[in-house]
PDB file of N, CA, C and O in Angstrom:
ATOM      1  N   UNK A   1     -55.326  47.244  53.358  1.00  0.00           N
ATOM      2  CA  UNK A   1     -54.460  47.374  52.348  1.00  0.00           C
ATOM      3  C   UNK A   1     -53.156  48.072  52.812  1.00  0.00           C
ATOM      4  O   UNK A   1     -52.181  47.863  52.463  1.00  0.00           O
ATOM      5  N   UNK A   2     -53.401  49.131  53.869  1.00  0.00           N
ATOM      6  CA  UNK A   2     -52.198  50.014  54.269  1.00  0.00           C
ATOM      7  C   UNK A   2     -51.492  49.061  55.233  1.00  0.00           C
ATOM      8  O   UNK A   2     -50.279  49.353  55.238  1.00  0.00           O
ATOM      9  N   UNK A   3     -52.097  48.133  55.956  1.00  0.00           N
ATOM     10  CA  UNK A   3     -51.450  47.481  56.843  1.00  0.00           C
ATOM     11  C   UNK A   3     -50.527  46.341  56.104  1.00  0.00           C
ATOM     12  O   UNK A   3     -49.314  46.101  56.557  1.00  0.00           O
ATOM     13  N   UNK A   4     -50.921  45.962  54.989  1.00  0.00           N
ATOM     14  CA  UNK A   4     -50.061  45.101  54.033  1.00  0.00           C
ATOM     15  C   UNK A   4     -48.805  45.730  53.334  1.00  0.00           C
ATOM     16  O   UNK A   4     -47.506  45.163  53.321  1.00  0.00           O
ATOM     17  N   UNK A   5     -49.131  47.011  52.984  1.00  0.00           N
ATOM     18  CA  UNK A   5     -48.158  47.842  52.371  1.00  0.00           C
ATOM     19  C   UNK A   5     -47.309  48.080  53.534  1.00  0.00           C
ATOM     20  O   UNK A   5     -45.868  48.053  53.373  1.00  0.00           O
ATOM     21  N   UNK A   6     -47.639  48.612  54.968  1.00  0.00           N
ATOM     22  CA  UNK A   6     -46.553  48.616  55.983  1.00  0.00           C
ATOM     23  C   UNK A   6     -45.923  47.621  56.455  1.00  0.00           C
ATOM     24  O   UNK A   6     -44.767  47.648  56.823  1.00  0.00           O
ATOM     25  N   UNK A   7     -46.658  46.184  56.121  1.00  0.00           N
ATOM     26  CA  UNK A   7     -45.794  45.183  56.593  1.00  0.00           C
ATOM     27  C   UNK A   7     -44.618  44.786  55.484  1.00  0.00           C
ATOM     28  O   UNK A   7     -43.462  44.561  56.026  1.00  0.00           O
ATOM     29  N   UNK A   8     -44.759  44.937  54.349  1.00  0.00           N
ATOM     30  CA  UNK A   8     -44.126  44.922  53.184  1.00  0.00           C
ATOM     31  C   UNK A   8     -42.647  45.777  53.363  1.00  0.00           C
ATOM     32  O   UNK A   8     -41.671  45.504  53.204  1.00  0.00           O
ATOM     33  N   UNK A   9     -42.980  47.267  53.702  1.00  0.00           N
ATOM     34  CA  UNK A   9     -41.861  48.086  53.983  1.00  0.00           C
ATOM     35  C   UNK A   9     -41.109  47.596  55.259  1.00  0.00           C
ATOM     36  O   UNK A   9     -40.041  47.813  55.079  1.00  0.00           O
ATOM     37  N   UNK A  10     -41.487  47.218  56.317  1.00  0.00           N
ATOM     38  CA  UNK A  10     -41.056  46.704  57.449  1.00  0.00           C
ATOM     39  C   UNK A  10     -40.184  45.367  56.877  1.00  0.00           C
ATOM     40  O   UNK A  10     -38.937  45.491  57.643  1.00  0.00           O
ATOM     41  N   UNK A  11     -40.700  44.628  56.373  1.00  0.00           N
ATOM     42  CA  UNK A  11     -40.121  43.540  55.903  1.00  0.00           C
ATOM     43  C   UNK A  11     -38.758  43.824  55.119  1.00  0.00           C
ATOM     44  O   UNK A  11     -37.583  43.259  55.416  1.00  0.00           O
ATOM     45  N   UNK A  12     -38.758  44.787  54.023  1.00  0.00           N
ATOM     46  CA  UNK A  12     -37.717  45.134  53.400  1.00  0.00           C
ATOM     47  C   UNK A  12     -36.733  45.844  54.422  1.00  0.00           C
ATOM     48  O   UNK A  12     -35.494  45.806  54.146  1.00  0.00           O
ATOM     49  N   UNK A  13     -37.110  46.738  55.474  1.00  0.00           N
ATOM     50  CA  UNK A  13     -36.117  47.336  56.228  1.00  0.00           C
ATOM     51  C   UNK A  13     -35.328  46.405  56.973  1.00  0.00           C
ATOM     52  O   UNK A  13     -34.178  46.547  57.116  1.00  0.00           O
ATOM     53  N   UNK A  14     -35.893  45.392  57.404  1.00  0.00           N
ATOM     54  CA  UNK A  14     -35.272  44.221  57.942  1.00  0.00           C
ATOM     55  C   UNK A  14     -34.181  43.608  57.031  1.00  0.00           C
ATOM     56  O   UNK A  14     -32.926  43.490  57.518  1.00  0.00           O
ATOM     57  N   UNK A  15     -34.752  43.257  56.055  1.00  0.00           N
ATOM     58  CA  UNK A  15     -33.953  42.766  54.962  1.00  0.00           C
ATOM     59  C   UNK A  15     -32.489  43.580  54.720  1.00  0.00           C
ATOM     60  O   UNK A  15     -31.505  43.133  54.679  1.00  0.00           O
ATOM     61  N   UNK A  16     -32.791  44.935  54.505  1.00  0.00           N
ATOM     62  CA  UNK A  16     -31.764  45.776  54.253  1.00  0.00           C
ATOM     63  C   UNK A  16     -30.718  46.017  55.512  1.00  0.00           C
ATOM     64  O   UNK A  16     -29.767  46.031  55.376  1.00  0.00           O
ATOM     65  N   UNK A  17     -31.546  45.878  56.842  1.00  0.00           N
ATOM     66  CA  UNK A  17     -30.661  45.893  57.860  1.00  0.00           C
ATOM     67  C   UNK A  17     -29.594  44.480  58.204  1.00  0.00           C
ATOM     68  O   UNK A  17     -28.455  44.804  58.300  1.00  0.00           O
ATOM     69  N   UNK A  18     -30.108  43.728  57.583  1.00  0.00           N
ATOM     70  CA  UNK A  18     -29.422  42.264  57.726  1.00  0.00           C
ATOM     71  C   UNK A  18     -28.577  42.191  56.510  1.00  0.00           C
ATOM     72  O   UNK A  18     -27.227  41.912  56.856  1.00  0.00           O
ATOM     73  N   UNK A  19     -28.685  42.841  55.586  1.00  0.00           N
ATOM     74  CA  UNK A  19     -27.572  42.927  54.352  1.00  0.00           C
ATOM     75  C   UNK A  19     -26.529  43.717  54.935  1.00  0.00           C
ATOM     76  O   UNK A  19     -25.264  43.542  54.703  1.00  0.00           O
ATOM     77  N   UNK A  20     -26.690  45.033  55.573  1.00  0.00           N
ATOM     78  CA  UNK A  20     -25.691  45.854  56.026  1.00  0.00           C
ATOM     79  C   UNK A  20     -24.656  45.173  57.225  1.00  0.00           C
ATOM     80  O   UNK A  20     -23.667  45.102  57.176  1.00  0.00           O
ATOM     81  N   UNK A  21     -25.524  44.300  58.159  1.00  0.00           N
ATOM     82  CA  UNK A  21     -24.946  43.622  59.000  1.00  0.00           C
ATOM     83  C   UNK A  21     -23.729  42.773  58.501  1.00  0.00           C
ATOM     84  O   UNK A  21     -22.565  42.703  59.009  1.00  0.00           O
ATOM     85  N   UNK A  22     -24.136  41.883  57.446  1.00  0.00           N
ATOM     86  CA  UNK A  22     -23.353  40.977  57.013  1.00  0.00           C
ATOM     87  C   UNK A  22     -22.354  41.506  56.100  1.00  0.00           C
ATOM     88  O   UNK A  22     -21.175  41.131  55.986  1.00  0.00           O
ATOM     89  N   UNK A  23     -22.654  42.760  55.595  1.00  0.00           N
ATOM     90  CA  UNK A  23     -21.400  43.553  54.765  1.00  0.00           C
ATOM     91  C   UNK A  23     -20.486  44.003  55.789  1.00  0.00           C
ATOM     92  O   UNK A  23     -19.152  43.826  55.490  1.00  0.00           O
ATOM     93  N   UNK A  24     -20.680  44.425  57.096  1.00  0.00           N
ATOM     94  CA  UNK A  24     -19.959  44.837  58.269  1.00  0.00           C
ATOM     95  C   UNK A  24     -19.214  43.584  58.467  1.00  0.00           C
ATOM     96  O   UNK A  24     -17.809  43.688  58.718  1.00  0.00           O
ATOM     97  N   UNK A  25     -19.696  42.506  58.779  1.00  0.00           N
ATOM     98  CA  UNK A  25     -18.987  41.257  58.989  1.00  0.00           C
ATOM     99  C   UNK A  25     -17.942  40.808  57.966  1.00  0.00           C
ATOM    100  O   UNK A  25     -16.887  40.318  58.355  1.00  0.00           O
ATOM    101  N   UNK A  26     -18.241  40.887  56.852  1.00  0.00           N
ATOM    102  CA  UNK A  26     -17.408  40.634  55.786  1.00  0.00           C
ATOM    103  C   UNK A  26     -16.144  41.461  55.647  1.00  0.00           C
ATOM    104  O   UNK A  26     -15.085  41.194  55.073  1.00  0.00           O
ATOM    105  N   UNK A  27     -16.297  42.571  56.036  1.00  0.00           N
ATOM    106  CA  UNK A  27     -15.145  43.714  56.206  1.00  0.00           C
ATOM    107  C   UNK A  27     -14.287  43.273  57.267  1.00  0.00           C
ATOM    108  O   UNK A  27     -13.117  44.234  57.216  1.00  0.00           O
ATOM    109  N   UNK A  28     -14.463  42.739  58.407  1.00  0.00           N
ATOM    110  CA  UNK A  28     -13.556  42.330  59.389  1.00  0.00           C
ATOM    111  C   UNK A  28     -12.526  41.486  59.151  1.00  0.00           C
ATOM    112  O   UNK A  28     -12.652  40.573  58.166  1.00  0.00           O
ATOM    113  N   UNK A  29     -11.448  41.531  59.716  1.00  0.00           N
ATOM    114  CA  UNK A  29     -10.351  40.743  59.181  1.00  0.00           C
ATOM    115  C   UNK A  29     -10.605  39.047  59.686  1.00  0.00           C
ATOM    116  O   UNK A  29     -10.220  38.285  58.896  1.00  0.00           O
ATOM    117  N   UNK A  30     -10.937  39.129  60.876  1.00  0.00           N
ATOM    118  CA  UNK A  30     -11.136  37.387  61.249  1.00  0.00           C
ATOM    119  C   UNK A  30     -12.684  37.093  61.479  1.00  0.00           C
ATOM    120  O   UNK A  30     -13.242  37.739  62.431  1.00  0.00           O
ATOM    121  N   UNK A  31     -13.371  36.558  60.442  1.00  0.00           N
ATOM    122  CA  UNK A  31     -14.784  36.160  60.584  1.00  0.00           C
ATOM    123  C   UNK A  31     -14.768  34.416  60.230  1.00  0.00           C
ATOM    124  O   UNK A  31     -14.036  34.056  59.515  1.00  0.00           O
ATOM    125  N   UNK A  32     -15.584  33.786  60.781  1.00  0.00           N
ATOM    126  CA  UNK A  32     -15.552  32.427  60.696  1.00  0.00           C
ATOM    127  C   UNK A  32     -16.130  32.141  59.362  1.00  0.00           C
ATOM    128  O   UNK A  32     -15.501  31.398  58.535  1.00  0.00           O
ATOM    129  N   UNK A  33     -17.218  32.568  59.184  1.00  0.00           N
ATOM    130  CA  UNK A  33     -17.541  31.986  57.695  1.00  0.00           C
ATOM    131  C   UNK A  33     -16.731  32.865  56.627  1.00  0.00           C
ATOM    132  O   UNK A  33     -16.707  33.998  56.832  1.00  0.00           O
ATOM    133  N   UNK A  34     -16.452  32.197  55.573  1.00  0.00           N
ATOM    134  CA  UNK A  34     -15.376  33.276  54.365  1.00  0.00           C
ATOM    135  C   UNK A  34     -16.303  34.328  53.973  1.00  0.00           C
ATOM    136  O   UNK A  34     -17.597  34.467  54.020  1.00  0.00           O
ATOM    137  N   UNK A  35     -15.311  35.237  53.840  1.00  0.00           N
ATOM    138  CA  UNK A  35     -16.105  36.664  53.252  1.00  0.00           C
ATOM    139  C   UNK A  35     -16.823  36.584  51.970  1.00  0.00           C
ATOM    140  O   UNK A  35     -17.904  37.202  51.942  1.00  0.00           O
ATOM    141  N   UNK A  36     -16.539  35.524  51.181  1.00  0.00           N
ATOM    142  CA  UNK A  36     -17.425  35.088  50.051  1.00  0.00           C
ATOM    143  C   UNK A  36     -18.989  34.475  50.483  1.00  0.00           C
ATOM    144  O   UNK A  36     -20.113  35.137  49.921  1.00  0.00           O
ATOM    145  N   UNK A  37     -19.015  33.976  51.520  1.00  0.00           N
ATOM    146  CA  UNK A  37     -20.345  33.333  51.890  1.00  0.00           C
ATOM    147  C   UNK A  37     -21.032  34.553  52.701  1.00  0.00           C
ATOM    148  O   UNK A  37     -22.280  34.635  52.668  1.00  0.00           O
ATOM    149  N   UNK A  38     -20.464  35.363  53.529  1.00  0.00           N
ATOM    150  CA  UNK A  38     -20.831  36.532  54.057  1.00  0.00           C
ATOM    151  C   UNK A  38     -21.594  37.604  53.005  1.00  0.00           C
ATOM    152  O   UNK A  38     -22.543  38.044  52.959  1.00  0.00           O
ATOM    153  N   UNK A  39     -20.503  37.560  51.757  1.00  0.00           N
ATOM    154  CA  UNK A  39     -21.227  38.776  50.697  1.00  0.00           C
ATOM    155  C   UNK A  39     -22.313  38.152  50.087  1.00  0.00           C
ATOM    156  O   UNK A  39     -23.340  38.711  49.570  1.00  0.00           O
ATOM    157  N   UNK A  40     -22.295  36.637  49.760  1.00  0.00           N
ATOM    158  CA  UNK A  40     -23.471  36.036  49.233  1.00  0.00           C
ATOM    159  C   UNK A  40     -24.624  36.367  50.180  1.00  0.00           C
ATOM    160  O   UNK A  40     -25.787  36.623  49.512  1.00  0.00           O
ATOM    161  N   UNK A  41     -24.597  36.056  51.353  1.00  0.00           N
ATOM    162  CA  UNK A  41     -25.877  36.168  52.217  1.00  0.00           C
ATOM    163  C   UNK A  41     -26.103  37.840  52.178  1.00  0.00           C
ATOM    164  O   UNK A  41     -27.464  37.948  52.235  1.00  0.00           O
ATOM    165  N   UNK A  42     -25.245  38.610  52.085  1.00  0.00           N
ATOM    166  CA  UNK A  42     -25.662  40.096  52.231  1.00  0.00           C
ATOM    167  C   UNK A  42     -26.254  40.212  50.794  1.00  0.00           C
ATOM    168  O   UNK A  42     -27.641  41.155  50.849  1.00  0.00           O
ATOM    169  N   UNK A  43     -25.763  39.740  49.621  1.00  0.00           N
ATOM    170  CA  UNK A  43     -26.647  40.247  48.435  1.00  0.00           C
ATOM    171  C   UNK A  43     -28.028  39.401  48.320  1.00  0.00           C
ATOM    172  O   UNK A  43     -28.984  39.918  47.745  1.00  0.00           O
ATOM    173  N   UNK A  44     -28.112  38.019  48.912  1.00  0.00           N
ATOM    174  CA  UNK A  44     -29.446  37.489  49.057  1.00  0.00           C
ATOM    175  C   UNK A  44     -30.301  38.146  49.751  1.00  0.00           C
ATOM    176  O   UNK A  44     -31.599  38.357  49.574  1.00  0.00           O
ATOM    177  N   UNK A  45     -30.009  38.759  50.922  1.00  0.00           N
ATOM    178  CA  UNK A  45     -30.880  39.577  51.816  1.00  0.00           C
ATOM    179  C   UNK A  45     -31.291  41.133  51.062  1.00  0.00           C
ATOM    180  O   UNK A  45     -32.462  41.551  51.234  1.00  0.00           O
ATOM    181  N   UNK A  46     -30.326  41.734  50.393  1.00  0.00           N
ATOM    182  CA  UNK A  46     -30.640  42.752  49.858  1.00  0.00           C
ATOM    183  C   UNK A  46     -31.537  42.434  48.709  1.00  0.00           C
ATOM    184  O   UNK A  46     -32.467  43.307  48.376  1.00  0.00           O
ATOM    185  N   UNK A  47     -31.356  41.582  47.706  1.00  0.00           N
ATOM    186  CA  UNK A  47     -32.376  41.263  46.797  1.00  0.00           C
ATOM    187  C   UNK A  47     -33.988  41.011  47.554  1.00  0.00           C
ATOM    188  O   UNK A  47     -34.997  41.171  46.962  1.00  0.00           O
ATOM    189  N   UNK A  48     -33.829  40.145  48.725  1.00  0.00           N
ATOM    190  CA  UNK A  48     -35.098  40.046  49.086  1.00  0.00           C
ATOM    191  C   UNK A  48     -35.815  41.570  49.724  1.00  0.00           C
ATOM    192  O   UNK A  48     -36.912  41.565  49.547  1.00  0.00           O
ATOM    193  N   UNK A  49     -35.047  42.118  50.166  1.00  0.00           N
ATOM    194  CA  UNK A  49     -35.445  43.811  50.610  1.00  0.00           C
ATOM    195  C   UNK A  49     -35.998  44.362  49.468  1.00  0.00           C
ATOM    196  O   UNK A  49     -36.943  45.142  49.577  1.00  0.00           O
ATOM    197  N   UNK A  50     -35.243  44.403  48.120  1.00  0.00           N
ATOM    198  CA  UNK A  50     -35.523  44.921  46.819  1.00  0.00           C
ATOM    199  C   UNK A  50     -37.070  44.469  46.534  1.00  0.00           C
ATOM    200  O   UNK A  50     -37.669  45.291  46.058  1.00  0.00           O
ATOM    201  N   UNK A  51     -37.339  42.976  46.447  1.00  0.00           N
ATOM    202  CA  UNK A  51     -38.413  42.628  46.040  1.00  0.00           C
ATOM    203  C   UNK A  51     -39.502  42.987  46.868  1.00  0.00           C
ATOM    204  O   UNK A  51     -40.716  43.227  46.451  1.00  0.00           O
ATOM    205  N   UNK A  52     -39.235  42.814  48.221  1.00  0.00           N
ATOM    206  CA  UNK A  52     -40.416  43.235  48.963  1.00  0.00           C
ATOM    207  C   UNK A  52     -40.808  44.923  49.174  1.00  0.00           C
ATOM    208  O   UNK A  52     -41.931  45.134  49.016  1.00  0.00           O
ATOM    209  N   UNK A  53     -39.811  45.396  48.733  1.00  0.00           N
ATOM    210  CA  UNK A  53     -39.637  47.016  48.639  1.00  0.00           C
ATOM    211  C   UNK A  53     -40.630  47.442  47.371  1.00  0.00           C
ATOM    212  O   UNK A  53     -41.783  48.224  47.289  1.00  0.00           O
ATOM    213  N   UNK A  54     -40.512  46.456  46.386  1.00  0.00           N
ATOM    214  CA  UNK A  54     -41.062  46.489  44.927  1.00  0.00           C
ATOM    215  C   UNK A  54     -42.629  46.035  45.167  1.00  0.00           C
ATOM    216  O   UNK A  54     -43.424  46.703  44.787  1.00  0.00           O
ATOM    217  N   UNK A  55     -42.659  44.942  46.033  1.00  0.00           N
ATOM    218  CA  UNK A  55     -44.192  44.552  46.317  1.00  0.00           C
ATOM    219  C   UNK A  55     -45.154  45.729  47.094  1.00  0.00           C
ATOM    220  O   UNK A  55     -45.959  46.154  46.578  1.00  0.00           O
ATOM    221  N   UNK A  56     -44.490  46.514  47.988  1.00  0.00           N
ATOM    222  CA  UNK A  56     -44.883  47.596  48.588  1.00  0.00           C
ATOM    223  C   UNK A  56     -45.364  48.734  47.613  1.00  0.00           C
ATOM    224  O   UNK A  56     -46.370  49.225  47.842  1.00  0.00           O
ATOM    225  N   UNK A  57     -44.623  48.925  46.769  1.00  0.00           N
ATOM    226  CA  UNK A  57     -44.719  50.090  45.823  1.00  0.00           C
ATOM    227  C   UNK A  57     -45.913  49.742  44.831  1.00  0.00           C
ATOM    228  O   UNK A  57     -46.794  50.485  44.447  1.00  0.00           O
ATOM    229  N   UNK A  58     -45.804  48.428  44.555  1.00  0.00           N
ATOM    230  CA  UNK A  58     -47.026  47.973  43.489  1.00  0.00           C
ATOM    231  C   UNK A  58     -48.335  47.979  44.148  1.00  0.00           C
ATOM    232  O   UNK A  58     -49.232  48.453  43.804  1.00  0.00           O
ATOM    233  N   UNK A  59     -48.410  47.536  45.386  1.00  0.00           N
ATOM    234  CA  UNK A  59     -49.590  47.609  46.397  1.00  0.00           C
ATOM    235  C   UNK A  59     -49.902  48.977  46.762  1.00  0.00           C
ATOM    236  O   UNK A  59     -51.123  49.382  46.666  1.00  0.00           O
ATOM    237  N   UNK A  60     -49.076  49.845  46.857  1.00  0.00           N
ATOM    238  CA  UNK A  60     -49.229  51.321  47.089  1.00  0.00           C
ATOM    239  C   UNK A  60     -50.120  51.954  45.933  1.00  0.00           C
ATOM    240  O   UNK A  60     -51.056  52.758  45.827  1.00  0.00           O
ATOM    241  N   UNK A  61     -49.536  51.564  44.590  1.00  0.00           N
ATOM    242  CA  UNK A  61     -50.156  52.212  43.347  1.00  0.00           C
ATOM    243  C   UNK A  61     -51.551  51.529  43.017  1.00  0.00           C
ATOM    244  O   UNK A  61     -52.260  52.211  42.493  1.00  0.00           O
ATOM    245  N   UNK A  62     -51.694  50.238  43.481  1.00  0.00           N
ATOM    246  CA  UNK A  62     -53.015  49.397  43.028  1.00  0.00           C
ATOM    247  C   UNK A  62     -54.057  50.205  43.922  1.00  0.00           C
ATOM    248  O   UNK A  62     -55.170  50.208  43.723  1.00  0.00           O
ATOM    249  N   UNK A  63     -53.540  50.551  45.273  1.00  0.00           N
ATOM    250  CA  UNK A  63     -54.608  51.113  46.398  1.00  0.00           C
ATOM    251  C   UNK A  63     -55.381  52.206  45.736  1.00  0.00           C
ATOM    252  O   UNK A  63     -56.082  52.728  45.273  1.00  0.00           O
TER     253      UNK A  63
END
């Protein structure tokens, strides 16, 4: 069970790192995908990170 919790925390961390990366790209002046597309990707990754972190918290309290 500890391994599953650790896996979800690592996945959440990767999602949040990806979201920060896309937000940084959205703030540059010249980026190929439009800024709204980059912001949408960042929000999607942040939502995935939040869900993964929520699963890890739920599994931690079930344990």
